[in-house]
């Protein structure tokens, strides 16, 4: 890649709490790359305008947070097939006058989890995050994916689209029988949100449990699973690995996700809360 300073940014509304600038700055410094990565507050109605401006200014690309991940779809020249399937784009690259959309969330989920199928996976939740997780699990060879969501119709709709199963929220404890993976993709258990109430009695001891919530890092779900002896994977890694792939798209180098990086991001997490 050419040896010139590249610029990237994360757009969202709100965006001030985003950890992405810290993440990308850490890597820019680690690899002695010239470049920048900033957070730009962007309302959905201003997205087209902001993209035009940044493209004109020669930015390499942008990351997007909710709700812009879906808004952006109509503003792109090309959408990577995986992002199309997920129905959301979290990374846009400006290349030779074209805007190409990618989704690095599914990659982030897989790299963080490193627990491929086959097997039965239970996903709690049926929102935007669930879509990238289903895509990741299908790629990873899970042959039975069951969605369990408070609003049953949403679980059913997703289940139809991705050929998964759907189970009512009241049955979330029973559906754990025989599963090899349990994922919380809801916002329950996050700081300031209601707790996730679920009995893990039926969860096999061999099952891995993961949460997309990373604040707190060890959610009550992970704490309970760990106490039972299950392997647990926290959600911070998904954030770091989606950033790893985005960094490669922006700056041309796949950076390392190290224990030191995790420590650095965690030590700063309190500042932004
Ligand atoms: P994201 O894009 O991060 O997935 P989302 O689309 O708003 O965000 O989805 C949030 C998920 O958390 C949904 O599955 C939501 O359930 P509903 O579809 O029934 O809204 C789930 N969720 C949020 N608050 C909840 C609560 N109090 N109890 C159960 N599920 C909840």
GROMACS .gro file of C-alpha atoms and ligand atoms in nm:
model
  304
    1UNK     CA    1   0.000   0.000   0.000
    2UNK     CA    2   0.119   0.351  -0.066
    3UNK     CA    3   0.310   0.520   0.207
    4UNK     CA    4   0.075   0.803   0.287
    5UNK     CA    5  -0.126   0.909   0.583
    6UNK     CA    6  -0.473   0.760   0.586
    7UNK     CA    7  -0.775   0.889   0.766
    8UNK     CA    8  -1.073   0.699   0.899
    9UNK     CA    9  -1.355   0.772   1.143
   10UNK     CA   10  -1.648   0.621   1.324
   11UNK     CA   11  -1.988   0.778   1.265
   12UNK     CA   12  -2.282   0.738   1.497
   13UNK     CA   13  -2.549   0.901   1.701
   14UNK     CA   14  -2.455   0.916   1.983
   15UNK     CA   15  -2.085   0.848   1.931
   16UNK     CA   16  -1.893   1.010   2.217
   17UNK     CA   17  -1.873   0.684   2.416
   18UNK     CA   18  -1.727   0.483   2.128
   19UNK     CA   19  -1.411   0.291   2.212
   20UNK     CA   20  -1.314   0.263   1.844
   21UNK     CA   21  -1.088   0.573   1.832
   22UNK     CA   22  -0.881   0.434   2.122
   23UNK     CA   23  -0.860   0.098   1.958
   24UNK     CA   24  -0.743   0.230   1.621
   25UNK     CA   25  -0.505   0.484   1.777
   26UNK     CA   26  -0.344   0.205   1.975
   27UNK     CA   27  -0.272   0.010   1.657
   28UNK     CA   28  -0.163   0.313   1.453
   29UNK     CA   29   0.095   0.383   1.724
   30UNK     CA   30   0.198   0.019   1.765
   31UNK     CA   31   0.273  -0.020   1.395
   32UNK     CA   32   0.416   0.332   1.351
   33UNK     CA   33   0.162   0.409   1.081
   34UNK     CA   34   0.075   0.761   0.987
   35UNK     CA   35  -0.298   0.800   1.003
   36UNK     CA   36  -0.590   0.917   1.207
   37UNK     CA   37  -0.920   0.785   1.335
   38UNK     CA   38  -1.179   1.012   1.492
   39UNK     CA   39  -1.539   0.996   1.613
   40UNK     CA   40  -1.786   1.210   1.421
   41UNK     CA   41  -2.135   1.267   1.559
   42UNK     CA   42  -2.369   1.195   1.265
   43UNK     CA   43  -2.747   1.187   1.265
   44UNK     CA   44  -2.907   0.945   1.019
   45UNK     CA   45  -3.050   1.234   0.815
   46UNK     CA   46  -2.696   1.377   0.774
   47UNK     CA   47  -2.525   1.053   0.677
   48UNK     CA   48  -2.528   1.111   0.299
   49UNK     CA   49  -2.385   1.459   0.346
   50UNK     CA   50  -2.110   1.340   0.583
   51UNK     CA   51  -2.009   1.051   0.357
   52UNK     CA   52  -1.983   1.291   0.060
   53UNK     CA   53  -1.768   1.531   0.259
   54UNK     CA   54  -1.531   1.262   0.393
   55UNK     CA   55  -1.497   1.096   0.054
   56UNK     CA   56  -1.410   1.431  -0.101
   57UNK     CA   57  -1.153   1.493   0.171
   58UNK     CA   58  -0.979   1.169   0.083
   59UNK     CA   59  -1.074   0.952   0.380
   60UNK     CA   60  -0.993   0.582   0.345
   61UNK     CA   61  -1.328   0.489   0.495
   62UNK     CA   62  -1.556   0.491   0.799
   63UNK     CA   63  -1.705   0.266   1.061
   64UNK     CA   64  -2.072   0.300   1.145
   65UNK     CA   65  -2.266   0.229   1.461
   66UNK     CA   66  -2.640   0.173   1.506
   67UNK     CA   67  -2.867   0.304   1.360
   68UNK     CA   68  -2.645   0.405   1.067
   69UNK     CA   69  -2.547   0.047   0.984
   70UNK     CA   70  -2.877   0.002   0.805
   71UNK     CA   71  -2.930   0.361   0.685
   72UNK     CA   72  -2.607   0.341   0.485
   73UNK     CA   73  -2.715   0.051   0.264
   74UNK     CA   74  -2.889   0.277   0.012
   75UNK     CA   75  -2.583   0.505  -0.013
   76UNK     CA   76  -2.333   0.244  -0.135
   77UNK     CA   77  -2.211   0.136  -0.480
   78UNK     CA   78  -2.134  -0.217  -0.370
   79UNK     CA   79  -2.211  -0.430  -0.066
   80UNK     CA   80  -2.004  -0.734   0.025
   81UNK     CA   81  -2.223  -1.052   0.013
   82UNK     CA   82  -2.182  -1.124   0.387
   83UNK     CA   83  -2.290  -0.771   0.477
   84UNK     CA   84  -2.584  -0.805   0.238
   85UNK     CA   85  -2.694  -1.122   0.415
   86UNK     CA   86  -2.664  -0.957   0.754
   87UNK     CA   87  -2.850  -0.654   0.623
   88UNK     CA   88  -2.610  -0.411   0.787
   89UNK     CA   89  -2.277  -0.246   0.705
   90UNK     CA   90  -2.034  -0.140   0.977
   91UNK     CA   91  -1.740  -0.050   0.752
   92UNK     CA   92  -1.740   0.158   0.433
   93UNK     CA   93  -1.429   0.186   0.216
   94UNK     CA   94  -1.386   0.466  -0.037
   95UNK     CA   95  -1.198   0.321  -0.329
   96UNK     CA   96  -1.151   0.468  -0.677
   97UNK     CA   97  -1.465   0.674  -0.654
   98UNK     CA   98  -1.675   0.386  -0.527
   99UNK     CA   99  -1.818   0.315  -0.184
  100UNK     CA  100  -1.797  -0.045  -0.077
  101UNK     CA  101  -1.977  -0.175   0.234
  102UNK     CA  102  -1.853  -0.454   0.459
  103UNK     CA  103  -1.965  -0.603   0.786
  104UNK     CA  104  -1.685  -0.708   1.022
  105UNK     CA  105  -1.914  -0.793   1.315
  106UNK     CA  106  -1.961  -1.158   1.215
  107UNK     CA  107  -1.583  -1.192   1.173
  108UNK     CA  108  -1.539  -1.029   1.516
  109UNK     CA  109  -1.779  -1.272   1.676
  110UNK     CA  110  -1.611  -1.579   1.524
  111UNK     CA  111  -1.256  -1.472   1.598
  112UNK     CA  112  -1.346  -1.395   1.957
  113UNK     CA  113  -1.535  -1.718   2.016
  114UNK     CA  114  -1.317  -1.971   1.832
  115UNK     CA  115  -1.566  -2.247   1.903
  116UNK     CA  116  -1.687  -2.384   1.570
  117UNK     CA  117  -1.979  -2.622   1.525
  118UNK     CA  118  -2.135  -2.857   1.446
  119UNK     CA  119  -2.377  -2.850   1.736
  120UNK     CA  120  -2.678  -2.672   1.876
  121UNK     CA  121  -2.649  -2.299   1.942
  122UNK     CA  122  -2.905  -2.096   2.135
  123UNK     CA  123  -2.918  -1.723   2.068
  124UNK     CA  124  -3.108  -1.497   2.306
  125UNK     CA  125  -3.237  -1.195   2.115
  126UNK     CA  126  -3.339  -1.128   1.755
  127UNK     CA  127  -3.214  -0.776   1.683
  128UNK     CA  128  -2.937  -0.645   1.461
  129UNK     CA  129  -2.663  -0.814   1.664
  130UNK     CA  130  -2.838  -1.151   1.632
  131UNK     CA  131  -2.825  -1.123   1.251
  132UNK     CA  132  -2.446  -1.105   1.240
  133UNK     CA  133  -2.416  -1.379   1.503
  134UNK     CA  134  -2.641  -1.616   1.304
  135UNK     CA  135  -2.431  -1.549   0.994
  136UNK     CA  136  -2.114  -1.623   1.191
  137UNK     CA  137  -2.253  -1.946   1.336
  138UNK     CA  138  -2.374  -2.070   0.998
  139UNK     CA  139  -2.024  -2.013   0.860
  140UNK     CA  140  -1.884  -2.196   1.159
  141UNK     CA  141  -2.090  -2.506   1.085
  142UNK     CA  142  -2.354  -2.501   1.358
  143UNK     CA  143  -2.630  -2.729   1.232
  144UNK     CA  144  -2.900  -2.629   1.478
  145UNK     CA  145  -2.952  -2.265   1.567
  146UNK     CA  146  -3.241  -2.170   1.793
  147UNK     CA  147  -3.354  -1.811   1.847
  148UNK     CA  148  -3.528  -1.711   2.164
  149UNK     CA  149  -3.667  -1.359   2.186
  150UNK     CA  150  -3.910  -1.164   2.402
  151UNK     CA  151  -4.105  -1.062   2.090
  152UNK     CA  152  -4.166  -1.405   1.942
  153UNK     CA  153  -4.264  -1.271   1.596
  154UNK     CA  154  -3.918  -1.120   1.553
  155UNK     CA  155  -3.753  -1.454   1.634
  156UNK     CA  156  -3.988  -1.625   1.388
  157UNK     CA  157  -3.910  -1.379   1.109
  158UNK     CA  158  -3.535  -1.419   1.152
  159UNK     CA  159  -3.571  -1.796   1.186
  160UNK     CA  160  -3.756  -1.810   0.855
  161UNK     CA  161  -3.495  -1.598   0.680
  162UNK     CA  162  -3.195  -1.799   0.803
  163UNK     CA  163  -3.361  -2.143   0.837
  164UNK     CA  164  -3.321  -2.157   1.215
  165UNK     CA  165  -3.559  -2.252   1.494
  166UNK     CA  166  -3.759  -2.011   1.713
  167UNK     CA  167  -3.864  -2.064   2.072
  168UNK     CA  168  -4.077  -1.849   2.302
  169UNK     CA  169  -3.895  -1.637   2.564
  170UNK     CA  170  -4.070  -1.828   2.848
  171UNK     CA  171  -3.890  -2.143   2.735
  172UNK     CA  172  -3.540  -1.996   2.739
  173UNK     CA  173  -3.428  -2.221   3.025
  174UNK     CA  174  -3.554  -2.548   2.872
  175UNK     CA  175  -3.413  -2.481   2.528
  176UNK     CA  176  -3.061  -2.495   2.673
  177UNK     CA  177  -3.078  -2.875   2.700
  178UNK     CA  178  -2.825  -3.032   2.464
  179UNK     CA  179  -2.676  -2.706   2.339
  180UNK     CA  180  -2.305  -2.656   2.283
  181UNK     CA  181  -2.323  -2.277   2.268
  182UNK     CA  182  -2.531  -2.010   2.440
  183UNK     CA  183  -2.511  -1.650   2.318
  184UNK     CA  184  -2.673  -1.346   2.475
  185UNK     CA  185  -2.730  -1.095   2.195
  186UNK     CA  186  -2.978  -0.882   2.392
  187UNK     CA  187  -2.891  -0.571   2.586
  188UNK     CA  188  -3.000  -0.739   2.910
  189UNK     CA  189  -2.727  -0.744   3.174
  190UNK     CA  190  -2.561  -0.430   3.040
  191UNK     CA  191  -2.485  -0.152   3.285
  192UNK     CA  192  -2.804   0.049   3.326
  193UNK     CA  193  -3.023  -0.219   3.163
  194UNK     CA  194  -3.243  -0.480   3.333
  195UNK     CA  195  -3.076  -0.809   3.430
  196UNK     CA  196  -3.098  -1.118   3.213
  197UNK     CA  197  -3.293  -1.374   3.411
  198UNK     CA  198  -3.234  -1.729   3.300
  199UNK     CA  199  -3.181  -2.060   3.478
  200UNK     CA  200  -2.873  -2.249   3.359
  201UNK     CA  201  -2.980  -2.575   3.517
  202UNK     CA  202  -3.030  -2.749   3.180
  203UNK     CA  203  -2.708  -2.614   3.026
  204UNK     CA  204  -2.463  -2.899   2.951
  205UNK     CA  205  -2.128  -2.860   3.129
  206UNK     CA  206  -1.950  -2.874   2.791
  207UNK     CA  207  -2.137  -2.572   2.652
  208UNK     CA  208  -1.957  -2.245   2.590
  209UNK     CA  209  -2.136  -1.927   2.699
  210UNK     CA  210  -2.074  -1.586   2.544
  211UNK     CA  211  -2.226  -1.242   2.583
  212UNK     CA  212  -2.211  -0.947   2.344
  213UNK     CA  213  -2.240  -0.718   2.647
  214UNK     CA  214  -1.892  -0.610   2.763
  215UNK     CA  215  -1.983  -0.352   3.022
  216UNK     CA  216  -1.961  -0.506   3.277
  217UNK     CA  217  -1.699  -0.737   3.131
  218UNK     CA  218  -1.823  -1.029   3.336
  219UNK     CA  219  -2.200  -1.017   3.314
  220UNK     CA  220  -2.419  -1.208   3.559
  221UNK     CA  221  -2.476  -1.463   3.281
  222UNK     CA  222  -2.103  -1.527   3.242
  223UNK     CA  223  -2.054  -1.530   3.618
  224UNK     CA  224  -2.326  -1.792   3.664
  225UNK     CA  225  -2.193  -2.004   3.376
  226UNK     CA  226  -1.837  -1.986   3.507
  227UNK     CA  227  -1.954  -2.086   3.855
  228UNK     CA  228  -2.109  -2.397   3.696
  229UNK     CA  229  -1.776  -2.479   3.533
  230UNK     CA  230  -1.867  -2.378   3.176
  231UNK     CA  231  -1.616  -2.206   2.948
  232UNK     CA  232  -1.712  -1.840   2.907
  233UNK     CA  233  -1.608  -1.579   2.649
  234UNK     CA  234  -1.670  -1.213   2.722
  235UNK     CA  235  -1.793  -0.962   2.466
  236UNK     CA  236  -1.496  -0.726   2.458
  237UNK     CA  237  -1.316  -0.952   2.212
  238UNK     CA  238  -1.594  -0.915   1.955
  239UNK     CA  239  -1.540  -0.539   1.963
  240UNK     CA  240  -1.163  -0.579   1.929
  241UNK     CA  241  -1.180  -0.830   1.645
  242UNK     CA  242  -1.441  -0.640   1.441
  243UNK     CA  243  -1.199  -0.347   1.473
  244UNK     CA  244  -0.907  -0.565   1.368
  245UNK     CA  245  -1.072  -0.643   1.034
  246UNK     CA  246  -1.184  -0.283   0.985
  247UNK     CA  247  -0.830  -0.161   1.058
  248UNK     CA  248  -0.699  -0.392   0.786
  249UNK     CA  249  -0.952  -0.251   0.540
  250UNK     CA  250  -0.856   0.108   0.627
  251UNK     CA  251  -0.482   0.086   0.681
  252UNK     CA  252  -0.375  -0.230   0.495
  253UNK     CA  253  -0.239  -0.429   0.788
  254UNK     CA  254  -0.410  -0.689   1.010
  255UNK     CA  255  -0.313  -0.578   1.361
  256UNK     CA  256  -0.270  -0.800   1.663
  257UNK     CA  257  -0.536  -0.836   1.933
  258UNK     CA  258  -0.314  -0.878   2.237
  259UNK     CA  259  -0.367  -0.910   2.611
  260UNK     CA  260  -0.202  -0.570   2.646
  261UNK     CA  261  -0.454  -0.413   2.408
  262UNK     CA  262  -0.740  -0.560   2.610
  263UNK     CA  263  -0.588  -0.417   2.926
  264UNK     CA  264  -0.544  -0.077   2.763
  265UNK     CA  265  -0.903  -0.063   2.638
  266UNK     CA  266  -1.039  -0.183   2.972
  267UNK     CA  267  -0.840   0.074   3.166
  268UNK     CA  268  -0.987   0.347   2.952
  269UNK     CA  269  -1.340   0.208   2.943
  270UNK     CA  270  -1.425   0.373   3.274
  271UNK     CA  271  -1.328   0.718   3.138
  272UNK     CA  272  -1.582   0.704   2.859
  273UNK     CA  273  -1.875   0.567   3.058
  274LIG     P1  274  -2.919  -0.481   1.857
  274LIG     O1  275  -2.914  -0.422   1.722
  274LIG     O2  276  -2.805  -0.442   1.947
  274LIG     O3  277  -2.941  -0.628   1.857
  274LIG     P2  278  -3.198  -0.427   1.905
  274LIG     O4  279  -3.225  -0.452   1.762
  274LIG     O5  280  -3.265  -0.314   1.973
  274LIG     O6  281  -3.043  -0.407   1.929
  274LIG     O7  282  -3.227  -0.560   1.985
  274LIG     C1  283  -3.225  -0.568   2.123
  274LIG     C2  284  -3.260  -0.711   2.165
  274LIG     O8  285  -3.268  -0.713   2.308
  274LIG     C3  286  -3.394  -0.757   2.112
  274LIG     O9  287  -3.388  -0.893   2.088
  274LIG     C4  288  -3.488  -0.725   2.230
  274LIG    O10  289  -3.604  -0.802   2.234
  274LIG     P3  290  -3.737  -0.755   2.156
  274LIG    O11  291  -3.717  -0.795   2.013
  274LIG    O12  292  -3.848  -0.825   2.222
  274LIG    O13  293  -3.744  -0.604   2.172
  274LIG     C5  294  -3.396  -0.761   2.346
  274LIG     N1  295  -3.443  -0.694   2.468
  274LIG     C6  296  -3.428  -0.566   2.502
  274LIG     N2  297  -3.483  -0.541   2.623
  274LIG     C7  298  -3.536  -0.660   2.667
  274LIG     C8  299  -3.605  -0.702   2.786
  274LIG     N3  300  -3.633  -0.616   2.886
  274LIG     N4  301  -3.641  -0.832   2.794
  274LIG     C9  302  -3.613  -0.921   2.696
  274LIG     N5  303  -3.547  -0.885   2.581
  274LIG    C10  304  -3.509  -0.758   2.567
   0.00000   0.00000   0.00000
